[in-house]
XYZ file of N, CA, C and O in Angstrom:
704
model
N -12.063 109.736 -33.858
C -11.228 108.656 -33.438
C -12.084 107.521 -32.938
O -13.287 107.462 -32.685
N -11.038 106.576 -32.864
C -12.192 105.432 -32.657
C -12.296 104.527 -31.483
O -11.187 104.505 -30.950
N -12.919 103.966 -31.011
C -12.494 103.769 -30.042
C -11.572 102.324 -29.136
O -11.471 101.301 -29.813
N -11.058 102.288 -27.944
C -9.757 101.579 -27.554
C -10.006 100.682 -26.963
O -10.734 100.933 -26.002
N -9.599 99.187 -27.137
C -10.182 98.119 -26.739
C -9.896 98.314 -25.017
O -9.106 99.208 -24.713
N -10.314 97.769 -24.271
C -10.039 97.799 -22.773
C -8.535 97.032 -22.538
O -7.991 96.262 -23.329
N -8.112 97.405 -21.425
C -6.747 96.513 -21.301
C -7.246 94.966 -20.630
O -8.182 94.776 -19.853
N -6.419 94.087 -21.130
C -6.708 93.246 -19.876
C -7.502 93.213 -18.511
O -8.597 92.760 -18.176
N -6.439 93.915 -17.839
C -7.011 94.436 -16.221
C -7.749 94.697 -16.209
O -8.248 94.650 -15.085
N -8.610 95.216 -17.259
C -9.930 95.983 -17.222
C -11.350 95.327 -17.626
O -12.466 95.842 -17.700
N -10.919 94.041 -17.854
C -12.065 93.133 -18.534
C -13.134 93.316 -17.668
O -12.797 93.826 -16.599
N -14.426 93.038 -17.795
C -15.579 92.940 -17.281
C -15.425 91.562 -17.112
O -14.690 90.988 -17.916
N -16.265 90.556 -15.746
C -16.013 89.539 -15.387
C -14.943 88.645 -15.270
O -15.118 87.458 -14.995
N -13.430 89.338 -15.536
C -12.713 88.292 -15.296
C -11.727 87.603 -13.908
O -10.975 86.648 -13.716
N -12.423 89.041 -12.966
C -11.911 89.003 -11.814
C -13.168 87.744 -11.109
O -12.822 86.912 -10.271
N -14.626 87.845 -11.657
C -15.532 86.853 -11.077
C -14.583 85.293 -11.617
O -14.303 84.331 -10.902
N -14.338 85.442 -12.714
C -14.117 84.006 -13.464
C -13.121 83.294 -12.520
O -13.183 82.135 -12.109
N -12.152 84.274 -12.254
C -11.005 83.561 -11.217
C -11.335 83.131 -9.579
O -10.729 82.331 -8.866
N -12.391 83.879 -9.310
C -12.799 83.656 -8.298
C -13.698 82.514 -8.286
O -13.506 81.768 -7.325
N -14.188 82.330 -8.707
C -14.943 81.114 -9.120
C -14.033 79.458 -9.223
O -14.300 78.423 -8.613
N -12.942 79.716 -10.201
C -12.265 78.709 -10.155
C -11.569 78.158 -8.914
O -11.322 76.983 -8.642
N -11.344 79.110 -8.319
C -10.807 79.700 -6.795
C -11.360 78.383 -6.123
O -10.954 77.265 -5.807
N -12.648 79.228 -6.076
C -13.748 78.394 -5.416
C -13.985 76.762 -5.387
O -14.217 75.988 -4.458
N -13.825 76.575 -6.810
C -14.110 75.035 -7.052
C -12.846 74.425 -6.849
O -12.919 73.345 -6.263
N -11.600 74.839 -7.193
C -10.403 74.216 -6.611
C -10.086 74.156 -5.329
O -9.197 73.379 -4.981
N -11.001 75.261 -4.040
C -10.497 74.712 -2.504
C -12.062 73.769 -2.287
O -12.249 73.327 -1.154
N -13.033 73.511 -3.253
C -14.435 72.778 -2.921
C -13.414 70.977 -2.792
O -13.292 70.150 -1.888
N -12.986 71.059 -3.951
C -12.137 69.681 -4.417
C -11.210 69.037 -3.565
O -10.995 67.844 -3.354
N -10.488 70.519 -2.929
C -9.180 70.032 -2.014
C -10.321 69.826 -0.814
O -10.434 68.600 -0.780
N -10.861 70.153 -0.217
C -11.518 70.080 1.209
C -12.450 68.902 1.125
O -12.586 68.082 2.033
N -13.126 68.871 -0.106
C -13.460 67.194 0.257
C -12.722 66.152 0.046
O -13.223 65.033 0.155
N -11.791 66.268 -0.193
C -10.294 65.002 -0.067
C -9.570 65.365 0.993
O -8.780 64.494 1.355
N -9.565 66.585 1.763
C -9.315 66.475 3.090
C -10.092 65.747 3.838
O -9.524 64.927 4.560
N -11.574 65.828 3.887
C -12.288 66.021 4.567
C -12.787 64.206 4.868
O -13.114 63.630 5.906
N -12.663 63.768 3.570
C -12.211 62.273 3.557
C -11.069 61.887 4.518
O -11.398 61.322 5.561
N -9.850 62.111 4.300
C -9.135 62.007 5.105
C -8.834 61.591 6.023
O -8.203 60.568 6.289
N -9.612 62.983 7.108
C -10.041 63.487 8.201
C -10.985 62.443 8.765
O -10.711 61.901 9.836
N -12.006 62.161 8.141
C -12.805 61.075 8.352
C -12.116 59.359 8.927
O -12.334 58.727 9.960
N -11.269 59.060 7.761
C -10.114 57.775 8.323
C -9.643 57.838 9.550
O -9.864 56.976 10.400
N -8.890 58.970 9.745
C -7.932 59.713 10.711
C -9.055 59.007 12.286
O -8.584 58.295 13.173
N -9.948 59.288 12.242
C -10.892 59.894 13.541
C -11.208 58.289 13.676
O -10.877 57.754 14.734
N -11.854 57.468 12.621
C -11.685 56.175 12.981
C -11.269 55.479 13.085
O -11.878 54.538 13.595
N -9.517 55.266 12.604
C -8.408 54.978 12.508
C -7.814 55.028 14.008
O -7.277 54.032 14.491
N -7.945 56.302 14.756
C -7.480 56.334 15.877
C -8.898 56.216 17.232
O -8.700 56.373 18.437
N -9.936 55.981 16.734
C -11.095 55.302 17.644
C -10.527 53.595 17.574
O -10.486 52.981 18.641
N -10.241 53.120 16.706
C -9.936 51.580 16.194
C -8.643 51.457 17.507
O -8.700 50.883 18.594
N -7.466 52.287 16.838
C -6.536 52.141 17.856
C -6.857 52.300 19.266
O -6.229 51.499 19.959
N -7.468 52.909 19.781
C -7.868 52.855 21.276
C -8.455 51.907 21.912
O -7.989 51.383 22.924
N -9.567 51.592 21.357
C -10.281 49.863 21.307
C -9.435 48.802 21.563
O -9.850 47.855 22.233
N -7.758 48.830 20.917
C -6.946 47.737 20.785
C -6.165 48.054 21.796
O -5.470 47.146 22.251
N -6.080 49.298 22.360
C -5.108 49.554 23.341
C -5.510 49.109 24.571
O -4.859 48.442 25.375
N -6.860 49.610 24.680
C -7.534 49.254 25.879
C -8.085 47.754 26.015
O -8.452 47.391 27.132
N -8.153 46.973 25.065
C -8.291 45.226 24.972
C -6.884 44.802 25.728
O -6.888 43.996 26.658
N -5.817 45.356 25.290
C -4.534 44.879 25.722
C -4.472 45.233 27.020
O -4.209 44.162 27.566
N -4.563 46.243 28.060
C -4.314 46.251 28.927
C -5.655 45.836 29.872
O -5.482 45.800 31.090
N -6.728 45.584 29.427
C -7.378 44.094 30.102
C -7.476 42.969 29.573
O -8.310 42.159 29.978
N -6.605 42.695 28.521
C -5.767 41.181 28.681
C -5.127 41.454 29.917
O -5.637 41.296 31.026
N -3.736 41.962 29.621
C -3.374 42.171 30.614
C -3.229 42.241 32.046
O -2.224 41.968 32.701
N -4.672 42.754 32.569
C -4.820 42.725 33.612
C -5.378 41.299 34.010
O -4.865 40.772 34.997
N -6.265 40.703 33.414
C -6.683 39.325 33.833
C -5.311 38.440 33.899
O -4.916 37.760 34.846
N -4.832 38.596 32.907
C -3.159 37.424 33.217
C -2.890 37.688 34.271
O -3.053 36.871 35.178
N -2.238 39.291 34.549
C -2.027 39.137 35.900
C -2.575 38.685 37.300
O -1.914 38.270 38.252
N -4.087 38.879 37.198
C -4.765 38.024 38.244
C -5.090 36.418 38.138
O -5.779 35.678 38.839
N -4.364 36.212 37.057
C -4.404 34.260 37.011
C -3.151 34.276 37.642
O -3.207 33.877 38.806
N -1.874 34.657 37.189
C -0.968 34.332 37.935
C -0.486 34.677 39.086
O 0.676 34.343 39.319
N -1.494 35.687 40.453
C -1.786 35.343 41.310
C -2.276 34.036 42.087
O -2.124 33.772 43.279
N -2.863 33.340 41.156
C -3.359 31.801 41.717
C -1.776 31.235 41.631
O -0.778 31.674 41.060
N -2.058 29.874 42.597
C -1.217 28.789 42.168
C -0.620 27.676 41.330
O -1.491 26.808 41.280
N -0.003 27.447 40.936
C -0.291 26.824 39.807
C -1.065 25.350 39.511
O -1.543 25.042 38.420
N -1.077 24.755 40.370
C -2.176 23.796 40.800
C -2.763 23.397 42.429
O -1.953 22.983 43.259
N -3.739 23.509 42.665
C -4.123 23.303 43.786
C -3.480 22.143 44.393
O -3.133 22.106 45.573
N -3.311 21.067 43.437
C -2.661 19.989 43.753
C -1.153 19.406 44.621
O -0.931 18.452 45.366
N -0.253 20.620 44.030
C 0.828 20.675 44.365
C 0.877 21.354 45.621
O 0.355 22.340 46.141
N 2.172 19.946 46.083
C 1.815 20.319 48.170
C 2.809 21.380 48.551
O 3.474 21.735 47.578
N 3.177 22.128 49.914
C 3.620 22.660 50.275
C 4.300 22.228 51.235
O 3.742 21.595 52.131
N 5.718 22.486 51.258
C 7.001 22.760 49.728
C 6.492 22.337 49.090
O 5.793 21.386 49.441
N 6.507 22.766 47.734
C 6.407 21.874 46.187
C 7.376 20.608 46.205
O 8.564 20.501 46.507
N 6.237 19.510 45.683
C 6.472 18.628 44.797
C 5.991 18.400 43.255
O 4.981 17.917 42.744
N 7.216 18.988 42.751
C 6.232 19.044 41.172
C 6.068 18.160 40.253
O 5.562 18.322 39.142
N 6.664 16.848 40.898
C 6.605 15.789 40.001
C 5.359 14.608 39.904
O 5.366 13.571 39.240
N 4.321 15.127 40.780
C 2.994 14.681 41.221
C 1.913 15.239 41.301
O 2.089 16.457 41.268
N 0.935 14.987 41.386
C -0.552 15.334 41.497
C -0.892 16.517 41.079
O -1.340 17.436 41.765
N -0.583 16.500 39.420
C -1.425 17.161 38.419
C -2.642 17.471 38.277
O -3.098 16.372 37.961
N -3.548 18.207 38.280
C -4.925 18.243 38.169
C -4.856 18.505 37.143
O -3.961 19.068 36.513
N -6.706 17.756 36.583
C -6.995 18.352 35.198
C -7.846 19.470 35.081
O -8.834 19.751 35.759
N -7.206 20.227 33.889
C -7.663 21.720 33.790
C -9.391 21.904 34.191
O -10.241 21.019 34.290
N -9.510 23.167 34.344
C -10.948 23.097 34.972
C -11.375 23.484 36.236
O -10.472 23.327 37.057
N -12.549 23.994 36.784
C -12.757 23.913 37.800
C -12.730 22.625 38.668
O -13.041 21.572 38.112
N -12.411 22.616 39.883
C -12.300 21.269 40.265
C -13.709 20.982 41.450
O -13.597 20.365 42.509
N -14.950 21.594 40.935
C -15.749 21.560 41.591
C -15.595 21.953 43.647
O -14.690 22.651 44.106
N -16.423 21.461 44.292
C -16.465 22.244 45.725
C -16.455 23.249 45.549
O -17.060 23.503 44.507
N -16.011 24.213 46.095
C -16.555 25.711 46.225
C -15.801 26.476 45.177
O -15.379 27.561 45.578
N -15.590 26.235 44.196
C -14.757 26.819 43.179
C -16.621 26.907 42.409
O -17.393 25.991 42.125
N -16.770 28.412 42.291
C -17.610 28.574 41.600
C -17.627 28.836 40.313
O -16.529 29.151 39.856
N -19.053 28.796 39.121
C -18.624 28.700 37.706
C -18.802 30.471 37.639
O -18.235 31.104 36.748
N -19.510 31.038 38.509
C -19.862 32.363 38.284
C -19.225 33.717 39.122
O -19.510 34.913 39.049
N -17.992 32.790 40.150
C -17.237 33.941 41.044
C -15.799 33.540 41.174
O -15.481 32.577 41.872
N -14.931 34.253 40.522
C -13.430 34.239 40.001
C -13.076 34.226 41.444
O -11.992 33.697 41.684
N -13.662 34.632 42.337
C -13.046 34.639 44.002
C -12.878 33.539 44.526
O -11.932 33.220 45.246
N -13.717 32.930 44.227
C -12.874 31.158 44.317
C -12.533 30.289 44.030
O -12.688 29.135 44.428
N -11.586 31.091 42.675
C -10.786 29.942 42.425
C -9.299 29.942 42.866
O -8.745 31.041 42.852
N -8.447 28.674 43.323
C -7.157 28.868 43.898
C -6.475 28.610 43.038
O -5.348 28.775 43.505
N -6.352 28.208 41.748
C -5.596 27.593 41.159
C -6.048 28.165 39.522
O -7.205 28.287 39.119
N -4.889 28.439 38.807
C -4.697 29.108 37.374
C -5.530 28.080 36.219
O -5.781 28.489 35.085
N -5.788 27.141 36.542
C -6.573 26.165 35.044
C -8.071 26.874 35.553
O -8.732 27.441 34.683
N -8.547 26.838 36.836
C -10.096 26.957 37.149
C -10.493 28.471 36.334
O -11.697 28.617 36.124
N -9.732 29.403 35.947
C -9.623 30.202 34.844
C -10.512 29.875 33.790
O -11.255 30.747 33.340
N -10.525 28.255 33.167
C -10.499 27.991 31.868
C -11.809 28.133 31.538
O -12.637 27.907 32.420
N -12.102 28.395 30.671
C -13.423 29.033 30.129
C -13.901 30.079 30.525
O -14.982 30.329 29.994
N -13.518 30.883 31.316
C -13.926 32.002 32.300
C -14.622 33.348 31.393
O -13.834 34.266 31.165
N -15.133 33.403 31.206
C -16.064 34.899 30.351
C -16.578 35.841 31.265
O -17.315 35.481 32.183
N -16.136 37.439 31.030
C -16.737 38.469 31.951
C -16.990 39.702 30.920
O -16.087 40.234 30.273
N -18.267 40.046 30.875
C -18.762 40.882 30.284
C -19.620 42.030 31.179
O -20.758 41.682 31.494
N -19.281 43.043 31.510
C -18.203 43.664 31.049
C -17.086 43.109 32.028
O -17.577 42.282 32.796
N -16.001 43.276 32.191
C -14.491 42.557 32.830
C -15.063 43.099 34.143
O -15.897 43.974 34.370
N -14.510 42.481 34.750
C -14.311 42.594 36.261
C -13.023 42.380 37.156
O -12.145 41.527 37.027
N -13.181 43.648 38.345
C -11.705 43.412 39.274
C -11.491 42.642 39.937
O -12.474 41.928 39.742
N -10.567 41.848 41.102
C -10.714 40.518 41.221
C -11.350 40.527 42.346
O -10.810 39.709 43.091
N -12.481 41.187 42.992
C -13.502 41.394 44.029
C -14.756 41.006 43.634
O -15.684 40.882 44.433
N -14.879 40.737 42.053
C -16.386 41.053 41.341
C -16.635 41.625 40.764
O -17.182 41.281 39.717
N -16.267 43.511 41.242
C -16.784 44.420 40.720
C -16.779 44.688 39.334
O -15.708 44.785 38.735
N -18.093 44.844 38.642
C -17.808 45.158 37.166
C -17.099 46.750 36.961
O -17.749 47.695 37.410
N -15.861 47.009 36.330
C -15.458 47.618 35.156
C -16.469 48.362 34.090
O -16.651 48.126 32.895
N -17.207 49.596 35.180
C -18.276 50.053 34.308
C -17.901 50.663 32.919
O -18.584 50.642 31.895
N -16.606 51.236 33.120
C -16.099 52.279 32.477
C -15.765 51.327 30.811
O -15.823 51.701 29.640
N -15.467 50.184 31.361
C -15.221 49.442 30.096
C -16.403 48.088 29.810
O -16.238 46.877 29.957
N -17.430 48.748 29.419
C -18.782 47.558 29.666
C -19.159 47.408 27.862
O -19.972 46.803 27.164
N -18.464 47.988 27.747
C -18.490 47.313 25.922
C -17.692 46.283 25.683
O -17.795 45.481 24.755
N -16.858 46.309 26.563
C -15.527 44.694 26.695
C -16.491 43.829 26.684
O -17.714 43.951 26.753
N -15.445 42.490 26.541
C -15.850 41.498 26.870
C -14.080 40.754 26.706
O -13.277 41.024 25.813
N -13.863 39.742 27.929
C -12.947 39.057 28.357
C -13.042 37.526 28.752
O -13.624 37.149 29.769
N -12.375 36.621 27.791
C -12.274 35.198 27.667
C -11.091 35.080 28.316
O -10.189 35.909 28.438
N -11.224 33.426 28.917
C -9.587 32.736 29.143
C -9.702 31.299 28.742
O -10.819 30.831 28.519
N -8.876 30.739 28.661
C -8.493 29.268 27.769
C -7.427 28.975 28.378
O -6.380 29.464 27.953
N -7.404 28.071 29.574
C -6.309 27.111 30.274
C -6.309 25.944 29.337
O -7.330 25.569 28.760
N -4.850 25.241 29.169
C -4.329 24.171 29.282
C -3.082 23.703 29.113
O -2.217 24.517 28.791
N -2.695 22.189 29.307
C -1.335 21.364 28.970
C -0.766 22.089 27.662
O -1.340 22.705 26.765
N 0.569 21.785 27.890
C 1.684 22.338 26.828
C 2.213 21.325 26.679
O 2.084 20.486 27.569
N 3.165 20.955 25.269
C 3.765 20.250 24.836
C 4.713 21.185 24.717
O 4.593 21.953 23.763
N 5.723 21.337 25.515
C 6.724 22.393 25.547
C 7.348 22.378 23.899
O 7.349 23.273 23.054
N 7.799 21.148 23.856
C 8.764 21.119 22.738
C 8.381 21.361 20.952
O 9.040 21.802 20.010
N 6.955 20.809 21.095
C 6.393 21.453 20.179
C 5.568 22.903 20.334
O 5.558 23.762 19.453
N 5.009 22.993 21.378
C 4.287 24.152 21.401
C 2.816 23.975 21.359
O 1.945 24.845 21.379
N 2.680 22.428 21.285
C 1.228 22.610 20.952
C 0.463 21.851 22.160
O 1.104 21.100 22.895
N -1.102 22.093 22.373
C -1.547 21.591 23.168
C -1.280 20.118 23.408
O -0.945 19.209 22.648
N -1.558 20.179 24.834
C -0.978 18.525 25.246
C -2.561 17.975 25.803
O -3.354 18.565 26.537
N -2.690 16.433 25.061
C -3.811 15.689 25.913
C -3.471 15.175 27.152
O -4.385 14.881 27.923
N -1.788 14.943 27.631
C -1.921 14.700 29.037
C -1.065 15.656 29.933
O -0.338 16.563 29.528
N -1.362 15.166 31.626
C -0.877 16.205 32.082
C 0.880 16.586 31.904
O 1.609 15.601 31.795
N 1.447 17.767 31.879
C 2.568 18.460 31.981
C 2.968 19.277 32.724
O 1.981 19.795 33.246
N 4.092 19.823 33.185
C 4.457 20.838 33.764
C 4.703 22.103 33.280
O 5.509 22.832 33.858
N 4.008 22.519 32.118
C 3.534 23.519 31.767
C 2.188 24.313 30.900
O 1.926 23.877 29.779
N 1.486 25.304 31.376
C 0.333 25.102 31.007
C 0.289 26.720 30.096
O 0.614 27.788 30.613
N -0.061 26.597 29.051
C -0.385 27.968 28.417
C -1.917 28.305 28.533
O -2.912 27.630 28.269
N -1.738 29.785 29.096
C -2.909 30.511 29.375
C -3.266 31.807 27.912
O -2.444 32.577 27.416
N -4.247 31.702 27.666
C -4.832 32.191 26.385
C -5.639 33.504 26.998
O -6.371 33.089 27.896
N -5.767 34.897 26.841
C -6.024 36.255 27.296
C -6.793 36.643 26.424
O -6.213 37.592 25.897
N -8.305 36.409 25.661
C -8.930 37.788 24.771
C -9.845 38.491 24.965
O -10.832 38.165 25.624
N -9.667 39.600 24.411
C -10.704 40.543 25.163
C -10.977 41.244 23.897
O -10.202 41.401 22.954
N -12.153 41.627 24.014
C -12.899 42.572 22.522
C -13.716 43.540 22.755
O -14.367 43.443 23.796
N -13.969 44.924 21.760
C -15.085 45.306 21.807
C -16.291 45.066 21.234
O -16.104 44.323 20.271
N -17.320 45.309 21.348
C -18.305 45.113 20.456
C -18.045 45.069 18.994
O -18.251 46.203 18.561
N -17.823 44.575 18.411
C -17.976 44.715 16.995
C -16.926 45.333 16.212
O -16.856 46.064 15.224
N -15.783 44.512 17.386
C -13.979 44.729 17.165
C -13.734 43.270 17.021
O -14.319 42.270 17.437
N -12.197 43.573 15.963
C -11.427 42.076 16.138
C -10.855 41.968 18.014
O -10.540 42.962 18.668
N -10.848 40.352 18.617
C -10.303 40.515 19.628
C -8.692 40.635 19.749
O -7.979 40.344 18.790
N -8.284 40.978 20.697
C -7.213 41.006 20.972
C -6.662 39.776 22.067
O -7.360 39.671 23.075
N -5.531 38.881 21.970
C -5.204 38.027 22.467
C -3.744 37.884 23.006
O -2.796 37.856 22.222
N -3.607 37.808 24.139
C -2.318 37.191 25.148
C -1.919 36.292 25.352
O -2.463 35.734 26.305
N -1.080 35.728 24.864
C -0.345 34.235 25.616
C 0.387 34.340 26.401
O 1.000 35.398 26.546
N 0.595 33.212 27.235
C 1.781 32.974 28.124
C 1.689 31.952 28.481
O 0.529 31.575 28.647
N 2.950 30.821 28.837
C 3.354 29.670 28.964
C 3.471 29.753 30.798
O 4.304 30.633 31.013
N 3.116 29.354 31.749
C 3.332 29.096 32.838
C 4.347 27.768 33.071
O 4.160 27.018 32.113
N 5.130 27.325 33.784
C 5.400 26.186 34.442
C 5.424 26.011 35.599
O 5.244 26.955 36.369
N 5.666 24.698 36.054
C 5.471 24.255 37.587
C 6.578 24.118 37.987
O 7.012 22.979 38.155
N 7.256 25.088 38.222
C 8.757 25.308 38.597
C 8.930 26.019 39.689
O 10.067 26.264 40.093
């Protein structure tokens, strides 16, 4: 008699062959995960950067609008007079200590790298920041900057990381 071909099941190498394919089909899926995975991690490093720009915007607005709105304006308010122009208004309003300034324009140009609390102290924790401000006149009705004085002044908030887009705050103040 002669002899009987093997069954299927019984092949020599075909249990390697499948395993193999095995192999190269989770090699394929895991580096397109693994890509992914990669986005994912900088995707949500990116988002944190922007979260944390916003809430020191944030926090600087809020310590401008602690100031007054112009040094100028007497007590009671009269708001229909003695406008100052944006800026430090020299005397002891320093270019290098936010502690003395009384008034929300002396803000304008203000840069702190890394940010600081309104004592001085640098914000070690966030020393990759960096935090701008931009006082001036409003043209209420259009919206756009005004060359003379007004009774309302928009304050400009950005703050960035190193080698991030910045992030920016507006807000319209008035002398109301």
């Amino acid at each position: 008699m002669g002899r009987s071909r093997p069954s299927p099941r019984r092949r020599p190498g075909f249990l390697l062959i499948e395993a193999l394919l095995t192999l190269g089909v989770i090699a394929v899926s895991l580096t397109a995960l693994s890509a992914a995975l990669i986005m994912i991690i900088k995707s949500n490093s990116t988002g944190e950067a922007s979260v944390v720009a916003v809430q020191l915007s944030q926090r600087m607005l809020e310590e401008i609008r602690l100031r007054r709105w112009d040094e100028n304006t007497p007590i009671p308010p009269d708001y229909t007079r003695n406008r100052s122009t944006i800026g430090r208004d020299g005397g002891a309003e320093s270019a290098s200590d936010k502690k003395t300034y009384n008034d929300i324009d002396d803000f304008n140009g203000w840069t702190e790298s890394p940010p600081k609390d309104p004592y001085m102290n640098s914000l070690t924790a966030f020393s990759a920041y960096t935090t701008s401000v931009t006082v001036g006149y409003l043209n209420v009705t259009t919206l756009a900057p005004s060359a003379t004085k007004t009774d309302f002044k928009k304050i400009t908030v950005c703050t960035w990381r190193k080698n991030r887009k910045s992030i920016c705050l507006d807000t319209i103040l008035t002398n109301r």
